[in-house]
Short mmCIF file of C-alpha atoms in Angstrom, two decimals:
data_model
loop_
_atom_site.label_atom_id
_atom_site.label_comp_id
_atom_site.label_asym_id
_atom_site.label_seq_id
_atom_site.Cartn_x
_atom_site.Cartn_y
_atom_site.Cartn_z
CA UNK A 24 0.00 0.00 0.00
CA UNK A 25 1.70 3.18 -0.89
CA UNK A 26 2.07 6.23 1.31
CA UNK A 27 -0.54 8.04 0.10
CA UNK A 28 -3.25 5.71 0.53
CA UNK A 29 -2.17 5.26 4.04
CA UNK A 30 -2.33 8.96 5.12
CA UNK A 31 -5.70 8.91 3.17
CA UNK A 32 -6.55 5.95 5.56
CA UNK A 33 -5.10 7.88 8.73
CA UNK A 34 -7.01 11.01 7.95
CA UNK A 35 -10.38 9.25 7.20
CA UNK A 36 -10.25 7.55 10.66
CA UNK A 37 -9.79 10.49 12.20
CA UNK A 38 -12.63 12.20 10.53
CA UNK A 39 -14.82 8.91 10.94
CA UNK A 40 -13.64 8.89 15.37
CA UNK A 41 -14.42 13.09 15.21
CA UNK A 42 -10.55 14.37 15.17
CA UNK A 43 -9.62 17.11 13.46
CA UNK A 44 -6.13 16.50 11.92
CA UNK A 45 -4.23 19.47 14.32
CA UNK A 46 -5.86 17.83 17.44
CA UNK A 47 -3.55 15.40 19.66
CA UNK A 48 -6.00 12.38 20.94
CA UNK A 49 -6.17 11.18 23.93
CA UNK A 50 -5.45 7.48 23.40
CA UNK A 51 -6.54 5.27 26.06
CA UNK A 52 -10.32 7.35 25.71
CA UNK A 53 -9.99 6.54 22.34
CA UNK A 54 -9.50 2.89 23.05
CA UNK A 55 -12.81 2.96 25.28
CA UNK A 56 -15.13 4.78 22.46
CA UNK A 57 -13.81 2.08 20.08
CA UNK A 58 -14.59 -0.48 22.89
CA UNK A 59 -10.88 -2.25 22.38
CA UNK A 60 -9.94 -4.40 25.18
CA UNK A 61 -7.02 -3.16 26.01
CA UNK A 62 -4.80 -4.64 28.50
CA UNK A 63 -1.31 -2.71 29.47
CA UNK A 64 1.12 -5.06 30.97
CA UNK A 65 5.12 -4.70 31.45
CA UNK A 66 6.71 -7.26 29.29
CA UNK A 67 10.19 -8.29 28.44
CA UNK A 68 11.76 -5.93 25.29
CA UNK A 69 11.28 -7.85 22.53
CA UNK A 70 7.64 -7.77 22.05
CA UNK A 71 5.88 -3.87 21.81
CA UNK A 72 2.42 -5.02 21.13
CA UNK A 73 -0.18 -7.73 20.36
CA UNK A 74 -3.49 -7.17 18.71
CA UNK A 75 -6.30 -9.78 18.28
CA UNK A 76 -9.69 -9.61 16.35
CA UNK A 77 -12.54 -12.19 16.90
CA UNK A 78 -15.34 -12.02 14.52
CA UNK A 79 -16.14 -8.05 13.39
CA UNK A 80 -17.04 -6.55 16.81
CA UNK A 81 -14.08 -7.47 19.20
CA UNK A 82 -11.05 -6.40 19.41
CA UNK A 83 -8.30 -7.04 21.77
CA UNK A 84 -4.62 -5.18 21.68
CA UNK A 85 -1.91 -6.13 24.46
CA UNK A 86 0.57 -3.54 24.99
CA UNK A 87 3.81 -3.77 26.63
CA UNK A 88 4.47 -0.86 29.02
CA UNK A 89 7.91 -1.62 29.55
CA UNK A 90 8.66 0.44 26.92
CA UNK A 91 8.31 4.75 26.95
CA UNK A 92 5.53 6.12 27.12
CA UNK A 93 5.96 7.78 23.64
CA UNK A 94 6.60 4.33 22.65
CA UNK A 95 3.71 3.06 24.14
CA UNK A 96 1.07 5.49 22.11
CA UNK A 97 2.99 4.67 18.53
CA UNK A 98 2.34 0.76 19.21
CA UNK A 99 -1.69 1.47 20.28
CA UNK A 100 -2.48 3.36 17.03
CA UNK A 101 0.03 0.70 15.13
CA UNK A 102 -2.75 -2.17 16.42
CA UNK A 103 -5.45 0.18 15.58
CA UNK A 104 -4.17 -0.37 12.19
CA UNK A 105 -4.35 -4.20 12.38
CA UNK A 106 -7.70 -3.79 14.51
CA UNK A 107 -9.87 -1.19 12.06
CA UNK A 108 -7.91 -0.91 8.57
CA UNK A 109 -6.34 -3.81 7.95
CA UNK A 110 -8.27 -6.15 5.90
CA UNK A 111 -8.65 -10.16 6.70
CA UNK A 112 -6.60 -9.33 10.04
CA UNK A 113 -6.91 -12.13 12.22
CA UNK A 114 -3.61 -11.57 14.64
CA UNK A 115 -0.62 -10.34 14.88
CA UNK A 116 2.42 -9.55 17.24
CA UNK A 117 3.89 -6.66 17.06
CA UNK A 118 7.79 -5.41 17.09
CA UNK A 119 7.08 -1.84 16.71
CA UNK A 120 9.18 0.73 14.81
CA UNK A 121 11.02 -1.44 13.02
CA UNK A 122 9.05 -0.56 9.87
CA UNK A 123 9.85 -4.03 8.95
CA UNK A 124 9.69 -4.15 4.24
CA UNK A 125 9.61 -7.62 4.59
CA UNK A 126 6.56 -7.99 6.42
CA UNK A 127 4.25 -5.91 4.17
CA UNK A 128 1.78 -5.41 6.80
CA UNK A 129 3.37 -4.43 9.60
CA UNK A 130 5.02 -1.68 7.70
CA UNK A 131 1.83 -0.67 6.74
CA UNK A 132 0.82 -0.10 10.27
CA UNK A 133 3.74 1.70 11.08
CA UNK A 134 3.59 3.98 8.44
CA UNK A 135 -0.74 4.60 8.81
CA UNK A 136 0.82 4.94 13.12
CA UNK A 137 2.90 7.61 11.85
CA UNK A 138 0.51 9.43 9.85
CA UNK A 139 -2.43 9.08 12.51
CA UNK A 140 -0.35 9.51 15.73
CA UNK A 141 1.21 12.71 14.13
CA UNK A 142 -1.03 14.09 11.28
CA UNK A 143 1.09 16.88 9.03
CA UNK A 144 -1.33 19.18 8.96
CA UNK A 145 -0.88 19.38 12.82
CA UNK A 146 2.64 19.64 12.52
CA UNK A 147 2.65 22.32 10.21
CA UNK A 148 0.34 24.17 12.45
CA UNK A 149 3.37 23.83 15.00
CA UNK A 150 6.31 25.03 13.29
CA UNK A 151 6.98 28.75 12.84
CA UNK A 152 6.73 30.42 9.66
CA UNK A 153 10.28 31.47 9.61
CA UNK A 154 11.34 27.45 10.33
CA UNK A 155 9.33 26.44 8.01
CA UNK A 156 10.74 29.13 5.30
CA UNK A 157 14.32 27.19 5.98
CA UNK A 158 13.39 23.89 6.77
CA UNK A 159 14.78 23.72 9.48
CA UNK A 160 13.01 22.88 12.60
CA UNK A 161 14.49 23.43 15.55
CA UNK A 162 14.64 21.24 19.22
CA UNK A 163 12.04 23.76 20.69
CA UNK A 164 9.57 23.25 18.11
CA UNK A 165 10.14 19.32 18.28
CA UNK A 166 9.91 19.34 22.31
CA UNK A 167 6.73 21.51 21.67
CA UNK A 168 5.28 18.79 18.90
CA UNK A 169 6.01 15.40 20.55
CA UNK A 170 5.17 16.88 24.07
CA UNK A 171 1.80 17.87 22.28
CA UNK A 172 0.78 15.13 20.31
CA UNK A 173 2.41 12.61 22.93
CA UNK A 174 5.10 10.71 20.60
CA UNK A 175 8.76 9.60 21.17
CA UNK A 176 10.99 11.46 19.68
CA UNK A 177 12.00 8.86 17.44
CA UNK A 178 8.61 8.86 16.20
CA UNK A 179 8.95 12.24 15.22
CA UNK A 180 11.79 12.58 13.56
CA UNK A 181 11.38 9.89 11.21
CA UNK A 182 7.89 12.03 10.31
CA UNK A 183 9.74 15.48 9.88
CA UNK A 184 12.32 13.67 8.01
CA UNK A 185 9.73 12.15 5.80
CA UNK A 186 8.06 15.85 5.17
CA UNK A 187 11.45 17.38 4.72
CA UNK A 188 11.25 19.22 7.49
CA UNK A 189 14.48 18.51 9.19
CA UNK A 190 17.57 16.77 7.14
CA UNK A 191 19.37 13.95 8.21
CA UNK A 192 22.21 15.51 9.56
CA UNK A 193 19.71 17.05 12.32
CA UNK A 194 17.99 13.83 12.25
CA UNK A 195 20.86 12.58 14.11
CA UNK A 196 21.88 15.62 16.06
CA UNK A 197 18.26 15.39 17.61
CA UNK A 198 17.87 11.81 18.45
CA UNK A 199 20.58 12.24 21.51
CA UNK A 200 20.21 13.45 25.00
CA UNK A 201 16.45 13.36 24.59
CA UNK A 202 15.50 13.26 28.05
CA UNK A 203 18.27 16.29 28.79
CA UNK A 204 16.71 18.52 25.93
CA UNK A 205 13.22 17.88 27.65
CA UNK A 206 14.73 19.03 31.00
CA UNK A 207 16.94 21.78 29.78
CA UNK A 208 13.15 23.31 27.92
CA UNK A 209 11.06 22.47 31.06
CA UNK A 210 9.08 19.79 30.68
CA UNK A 211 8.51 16.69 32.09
CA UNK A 212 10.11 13.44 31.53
CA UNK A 213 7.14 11.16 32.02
CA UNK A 214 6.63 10.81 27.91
CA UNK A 215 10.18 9.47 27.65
CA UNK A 216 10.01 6.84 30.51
CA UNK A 217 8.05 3.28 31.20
CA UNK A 218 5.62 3.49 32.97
CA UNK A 219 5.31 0.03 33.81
CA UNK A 220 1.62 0.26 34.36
CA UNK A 221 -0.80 -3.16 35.00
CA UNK A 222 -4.20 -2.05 33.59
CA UNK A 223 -7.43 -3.09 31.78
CA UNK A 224 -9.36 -0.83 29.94
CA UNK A 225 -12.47 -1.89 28.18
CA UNK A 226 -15.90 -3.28 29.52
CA UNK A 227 -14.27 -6.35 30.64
CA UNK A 228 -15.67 -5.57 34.32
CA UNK A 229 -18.72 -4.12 33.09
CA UNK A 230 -19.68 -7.61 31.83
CA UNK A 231 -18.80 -9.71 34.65
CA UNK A 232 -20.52 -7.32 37.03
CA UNK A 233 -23.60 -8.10 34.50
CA UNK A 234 -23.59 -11.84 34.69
CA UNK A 235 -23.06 -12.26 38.28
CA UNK A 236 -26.07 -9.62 38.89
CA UNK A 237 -28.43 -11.72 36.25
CA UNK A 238 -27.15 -15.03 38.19
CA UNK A 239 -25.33 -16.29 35.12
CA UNK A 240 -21.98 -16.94 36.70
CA UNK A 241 -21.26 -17.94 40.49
CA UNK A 242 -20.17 -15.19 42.84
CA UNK A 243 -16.74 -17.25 42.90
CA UNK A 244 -16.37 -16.90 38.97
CA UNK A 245 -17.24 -13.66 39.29
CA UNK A 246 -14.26 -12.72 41.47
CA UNK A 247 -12.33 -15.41 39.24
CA UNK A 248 -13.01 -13.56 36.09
CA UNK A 249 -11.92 -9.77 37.95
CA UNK A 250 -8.93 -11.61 39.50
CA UNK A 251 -7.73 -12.55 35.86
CA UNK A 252 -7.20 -9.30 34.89
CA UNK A 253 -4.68 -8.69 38.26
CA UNK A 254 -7.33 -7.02 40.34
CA UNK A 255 -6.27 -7.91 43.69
CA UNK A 256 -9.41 -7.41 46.61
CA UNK A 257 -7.36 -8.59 49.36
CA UNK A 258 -6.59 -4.72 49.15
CA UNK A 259 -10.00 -3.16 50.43
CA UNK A 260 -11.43 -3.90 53.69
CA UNK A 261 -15.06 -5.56 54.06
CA UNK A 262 -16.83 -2.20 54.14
CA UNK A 263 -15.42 -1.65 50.57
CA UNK A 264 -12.87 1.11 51.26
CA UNK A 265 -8.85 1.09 50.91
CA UNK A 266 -6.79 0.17 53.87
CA UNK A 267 -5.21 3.55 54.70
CA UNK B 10 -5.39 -44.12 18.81
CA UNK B 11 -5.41 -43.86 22.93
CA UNK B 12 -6.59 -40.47 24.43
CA UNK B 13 -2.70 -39.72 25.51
CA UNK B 14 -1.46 -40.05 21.50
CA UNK B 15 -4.73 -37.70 20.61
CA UNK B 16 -3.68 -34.99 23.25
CA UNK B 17 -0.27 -35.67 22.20
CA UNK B 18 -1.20 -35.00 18.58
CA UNK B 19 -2.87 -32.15 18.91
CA UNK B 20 -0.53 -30.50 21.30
CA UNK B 21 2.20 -30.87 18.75
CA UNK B 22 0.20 -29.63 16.23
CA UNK B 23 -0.73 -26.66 17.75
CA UNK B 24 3.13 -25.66 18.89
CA UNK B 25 3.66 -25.82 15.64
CA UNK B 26 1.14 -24.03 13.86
CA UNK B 27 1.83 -21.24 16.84
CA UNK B 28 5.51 -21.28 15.77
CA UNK B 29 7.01 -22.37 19.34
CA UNK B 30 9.55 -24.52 19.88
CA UNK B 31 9.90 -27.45 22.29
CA UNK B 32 12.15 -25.52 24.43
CA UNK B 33 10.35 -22.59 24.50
CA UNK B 34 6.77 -24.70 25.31
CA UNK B 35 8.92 -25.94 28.40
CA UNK B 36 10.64 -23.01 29.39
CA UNK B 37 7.04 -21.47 29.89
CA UNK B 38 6.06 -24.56 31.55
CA UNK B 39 8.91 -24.56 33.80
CA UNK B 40 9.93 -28.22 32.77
CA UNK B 41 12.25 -30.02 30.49
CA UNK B 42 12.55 -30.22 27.02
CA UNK B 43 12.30 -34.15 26.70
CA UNK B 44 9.43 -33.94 29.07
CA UNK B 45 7.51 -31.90 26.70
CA UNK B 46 8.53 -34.52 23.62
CA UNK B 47 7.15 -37.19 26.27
CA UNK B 48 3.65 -35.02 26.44
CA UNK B 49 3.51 -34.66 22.51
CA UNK B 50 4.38 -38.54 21.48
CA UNK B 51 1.63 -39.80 24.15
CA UNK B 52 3.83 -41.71 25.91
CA UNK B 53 3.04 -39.72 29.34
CA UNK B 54 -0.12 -38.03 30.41
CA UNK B 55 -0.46 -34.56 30.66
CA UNK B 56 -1.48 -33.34 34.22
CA UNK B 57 -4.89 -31.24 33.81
CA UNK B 58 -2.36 -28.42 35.24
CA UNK B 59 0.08 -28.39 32.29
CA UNK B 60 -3.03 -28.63 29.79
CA UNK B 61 -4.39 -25.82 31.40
CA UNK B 62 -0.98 -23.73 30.94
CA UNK B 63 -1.36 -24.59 27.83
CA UNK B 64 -4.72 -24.00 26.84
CA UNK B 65 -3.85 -20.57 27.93
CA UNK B 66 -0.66 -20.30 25.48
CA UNK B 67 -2.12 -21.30 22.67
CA UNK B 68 -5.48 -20.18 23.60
CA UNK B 69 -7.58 -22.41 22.95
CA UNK B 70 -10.05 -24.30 25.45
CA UNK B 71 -9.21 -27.40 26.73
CA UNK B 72 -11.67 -29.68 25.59
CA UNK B 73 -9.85 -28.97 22.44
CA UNK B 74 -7.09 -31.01 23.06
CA UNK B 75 -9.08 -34.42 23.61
CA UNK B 76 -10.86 -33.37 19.99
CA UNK B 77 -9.42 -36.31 17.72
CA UNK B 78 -10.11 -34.33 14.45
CA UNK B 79 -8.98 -31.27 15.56
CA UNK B 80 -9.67 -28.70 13.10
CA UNK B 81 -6.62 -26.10 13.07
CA UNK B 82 -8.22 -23.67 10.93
CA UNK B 83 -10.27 -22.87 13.39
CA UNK B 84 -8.48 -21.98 16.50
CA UNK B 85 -8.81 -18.52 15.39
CA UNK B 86 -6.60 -17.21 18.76
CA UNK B 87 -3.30 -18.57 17.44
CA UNK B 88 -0.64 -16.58 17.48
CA UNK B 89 2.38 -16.54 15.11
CA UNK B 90 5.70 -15.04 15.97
CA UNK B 91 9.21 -14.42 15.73
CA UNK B 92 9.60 -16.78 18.19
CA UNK B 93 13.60 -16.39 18.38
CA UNK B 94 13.08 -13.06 20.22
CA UNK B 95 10.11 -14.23 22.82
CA UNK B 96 11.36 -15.11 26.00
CA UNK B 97 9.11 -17.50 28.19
CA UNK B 98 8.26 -14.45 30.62
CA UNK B 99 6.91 -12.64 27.42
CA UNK B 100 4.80 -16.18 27.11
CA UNK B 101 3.24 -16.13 30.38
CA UNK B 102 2.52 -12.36 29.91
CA UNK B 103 0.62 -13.73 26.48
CA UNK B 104 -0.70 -16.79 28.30
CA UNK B 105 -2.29 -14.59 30.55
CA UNK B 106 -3.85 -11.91 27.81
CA UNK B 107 -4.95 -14.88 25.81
CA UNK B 108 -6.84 -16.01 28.94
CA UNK B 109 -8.59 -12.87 29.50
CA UNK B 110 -9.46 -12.46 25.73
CA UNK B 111 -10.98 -16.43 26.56
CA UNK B 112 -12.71 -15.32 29.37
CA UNK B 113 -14.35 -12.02 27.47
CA UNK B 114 -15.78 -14.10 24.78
CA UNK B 115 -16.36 -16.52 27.04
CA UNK B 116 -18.74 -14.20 28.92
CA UNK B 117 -20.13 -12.17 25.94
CA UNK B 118 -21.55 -15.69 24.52
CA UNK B 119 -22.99 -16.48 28.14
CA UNK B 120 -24.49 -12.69 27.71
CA UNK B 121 -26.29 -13.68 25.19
CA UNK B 122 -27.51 -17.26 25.33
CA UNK B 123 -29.58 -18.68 28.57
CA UNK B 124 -28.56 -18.95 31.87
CA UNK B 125 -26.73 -21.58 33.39
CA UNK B 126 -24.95 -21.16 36.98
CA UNK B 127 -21.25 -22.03 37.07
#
């Protein structure tokens, strides 16, 4: 699939979720008002991602957060790709980044990640006239992007590369000392650090909580089914309140 | 065909349809190698334990394993990888996300069909 067709792709979702292509989304709500079952779990580095599809209406994505957070939101949309565009997708795991030309499809959904994650319009709409004039972008405008639409910085320079925006020998300058240059320009460090976060997000619960209340399930499968997604209620006391 | 060569069959089919290799399979299962060739040639019974674990890696149900024509094509949950760079935490990790995605369907399909008490 050639570039084009994938930034067509990126832009349409957008449209088609109610994004504008300057606005930065919010990725885990997004996950919810797609109803993805997304579970967040810190992994060993090899693997970035999983993503699984069962029939047309669910959809299941693992991602590792033992990677940056910046990391993190490239491999989401790069399973929303798999998830929503991809056609015949069945499953897939996921080394992300690597934009991979032998495996056709996972370049694909690093290249529509790129594109949706970072739209150009909304880059453009960043950079200063007079940068833009020399093509040359410099580190404050590329804090001020990936800190706004939440990317690494690897991410991002790949995609200003791409729009000619910044020229390899930049390229390079810029991909050091990335936490430093986010210090030394105030802001915080949490986009370029794991989180390594344990969470569900989805209406995993919601559905339990149904079928134990219509008398479907036991109260013991019940507490079963919450306990496989590493909720832990040895941590509230009987009224139903944290232990301080 | 006894029922040890059927579950034997099928887990050996499904390993490799999954891409995993022996050691890997036992790695996750925190056994050896040779045990795991003694679990795939039927000529030692799997405990319901290391079905289970297993079940949940190549997530699929359990029942699936005693199936004597099991049909490959669809266990829709299988997973193919570059195996060389999955280590067997990353398995469990997957074990355990193939479980819940087990349980969801699992509970969807109870959602919508009549009730019976587990």
């Amino acid at each position: 699939m050639n570039q084009l067709i994938l930034e067509k792709y990126a832009s349409n979702f957008r449209a088609q979720l109610g994004y504008s292509n300057t606005e930065s989304i919010h990725l885990k709500s997004l996950l919810h008002k797609l109803g993805v079952l997304a579970v967040f779990r810190p992994l060993d580095m090899a693997l970035s991602g999983i993503a699984i599809k069962s029939g047309d209406s669910n959809h299941f994505m693992l991602i590792n957060t033992a990677r940056t957070l910046g990391h993190q939101h490239f491999t989401i949309c790069h399973e929303l790709y798999h998830l929503f565009i991809q056609e015949g997708f069945d499953y897939q795991v996921c080394q992300v980044g690597l934009f991979d030309k032998k495996d056709k499809e996972e370049y694909n959904a690093d290249i529509f990640a790129s594109k949706f994650l970072i739209p150009e319009e909304g880059i453009l709409a960043l950079v200063p006239d007079t940068e833009l004039k020399k093509a040359k972008v410099t580190l404050a405008t590329i804090l001020k992007i990936e800190q706004y639409f939440s990317c690494s910085r690897r991410a991002l320079l790949n995609r200003l590369f791409e729009l000619k925006l910044i020229d390899k020998i930049q390229k390079e300058e810029y991909k050091d000392n990335v936490r430093a240059s986010a210090m030394n320009h105030g802001y915080s460090l949490k986009l370029y650090e794991k989180n390594e976060v344990s969470e569900v997000i989805g209406d995993y619960g919601n559905v339990a909580r149904k079928l134990f209340e219509q008398d479907k399930i036991s109260e013991t499968h019940y507490y079963g089914l919450l306990e496989d997604i590493g909720l832990d209620f040895s941590t509230l006391r009987n009224d139903g309140d944290e232990k301080e | 065909m006894n029922q040890d060569q059927i579950i034997g069959k099928n887990l050996q089919a499904l390993r490799k349809k999954l891409g995993f290799t022996q050691d890997q399979v036992a790695a996750y299962l925190q056994i050896n190698r040779e045990e795991v060739s003694y679990y795939e040639n039927g000529s030692r019974t799997a405990s319901t334990k290391i079905l289970s674990h297993l079940a949940n890696l190549y997530g699929v149900d359990e029942y699936d394993f005693y199936e004597e024509d099991l049909d490959l094509a669809n266990v829709n949950l299988a997973l193919a990888f570059r195996a060389e760079n999955i280590k067997s935490t990353d398995l469990e990790q997957i074990a355990k996300f193939k479980k819940i995605v087990r349980n969801y369907l699992s509970m969807k399909s109870l959602l919508e069909h009549e009730p019976t008490h587990s």
